[in-house]
Amino acid sequence: MQQPSNIILGIDPGSTIMGYALIKVSNGQPQVLLMDVLKLASYQDIYERLEKIHTKVCELIRLYRPTTFAIEAPFFGKNVQSMLKLGRAQGVAIAAAMQAGILVTEYSPKKVKQSITGNGNADKDQVWKMLQRTLNIAEQPQYFDATDALAVALCHYYQQSSPLAAATSKGFKGWDDFIAKNEARVKK
């Protein structure tokens, strides 16, 4: 029996460059539909940039009809103003997804890297090389923001398809809860 397709929109938020990627999962096999960036540096006004982010995310949702939305959480840096701008960019993208009724999930940069490479401290090139192998992508995009967005989408797929995710969707709060409710299935 063929499972329905699942389309995941991944976003790497940014106030000067926003990465976005869409993957389609059919019968447990992810495939890249789109991977690109939205360049915002030419817009001097931050509010105009936020409007462009909202418009682009709404357009992607309208064109590709994703079933889920995954976004990278901002990491805490030393520059508070940069964090505020990044938070606004992230908020606008999330609001567009929520407005469309799409479930939003946020992942820390460390979680994304660990999910893709097995190492939460991997650099962007290591993440790209693993994405390239996993998804059979030939050509490297010009911006790592696009590959970061693809990594977020693939991380979300991995999290959704894990045994723990399946158990959680059945009402279990984690492995301890699963074991407590299924003692007969535990081999000693």
PDB file of C-alpha atoms in Angstrom, residues 12-13 17-20 36-37 124 143-150:
ATOM      1  CA  ASP A  12      16.846  28.989   7.796  1.00  0.00           C
ATOM      2  CA  PRO A  13      15.715  32.426   8.966  1.00  0.00           C
ATOM      3  CA  ILE A  17      19.473  36.089   3.532  1.00  0.00           C
ATOM      4  CA  MET A  18      16.743  33.564   4.279  1.00  0.00           C
ATOM      5  CA  GLY A  19      17.292  29.986   3.163  1.00  0.00           C
ATOM      6  CA  TYR A  20      14.340  27.817   2.201  1.00  0.00           C
ATOM      7  CA  ASP A  36      17.129  28.438  -2.650  1.00  0.00           C
ATOM      8  CA  VAL A  37      17.548  31.736  -0.799  1.00  0.00           C
ATOM      9  CA  LYS A 124      28.370  23.857   7.297  1.00  0.00           C
ATOM     10  CA  TYR A 143      24.692  29.963  -0.307  1.00  0.00           C
ATOM     11  CA  PHE A 144      24.933  27.728   2.749  1.00  0.00           C
ATOM     12  CA  ASP A 145      21.668  29.330   3.924  1.00  0.00           C
ATOM     13  CA  ALA A 146      19.885  27.167   1.319  1.00  0.00           C
ATOM     14  CA  THR A 147      21.638  23.994   2.461  1.00  0.00           C
ATOM     15  CA  ASP A 148      20.912  24.907   6.091  1.00  0.00           C
ATOM     16  CA  ALA A 149      17.212  25.119   5.231  1.00  0.00           C
ATOM     17  CA  LEU A 150      17.427  21.730   3.517  1.00  0.00           C
TER      18      LEU A 150
END
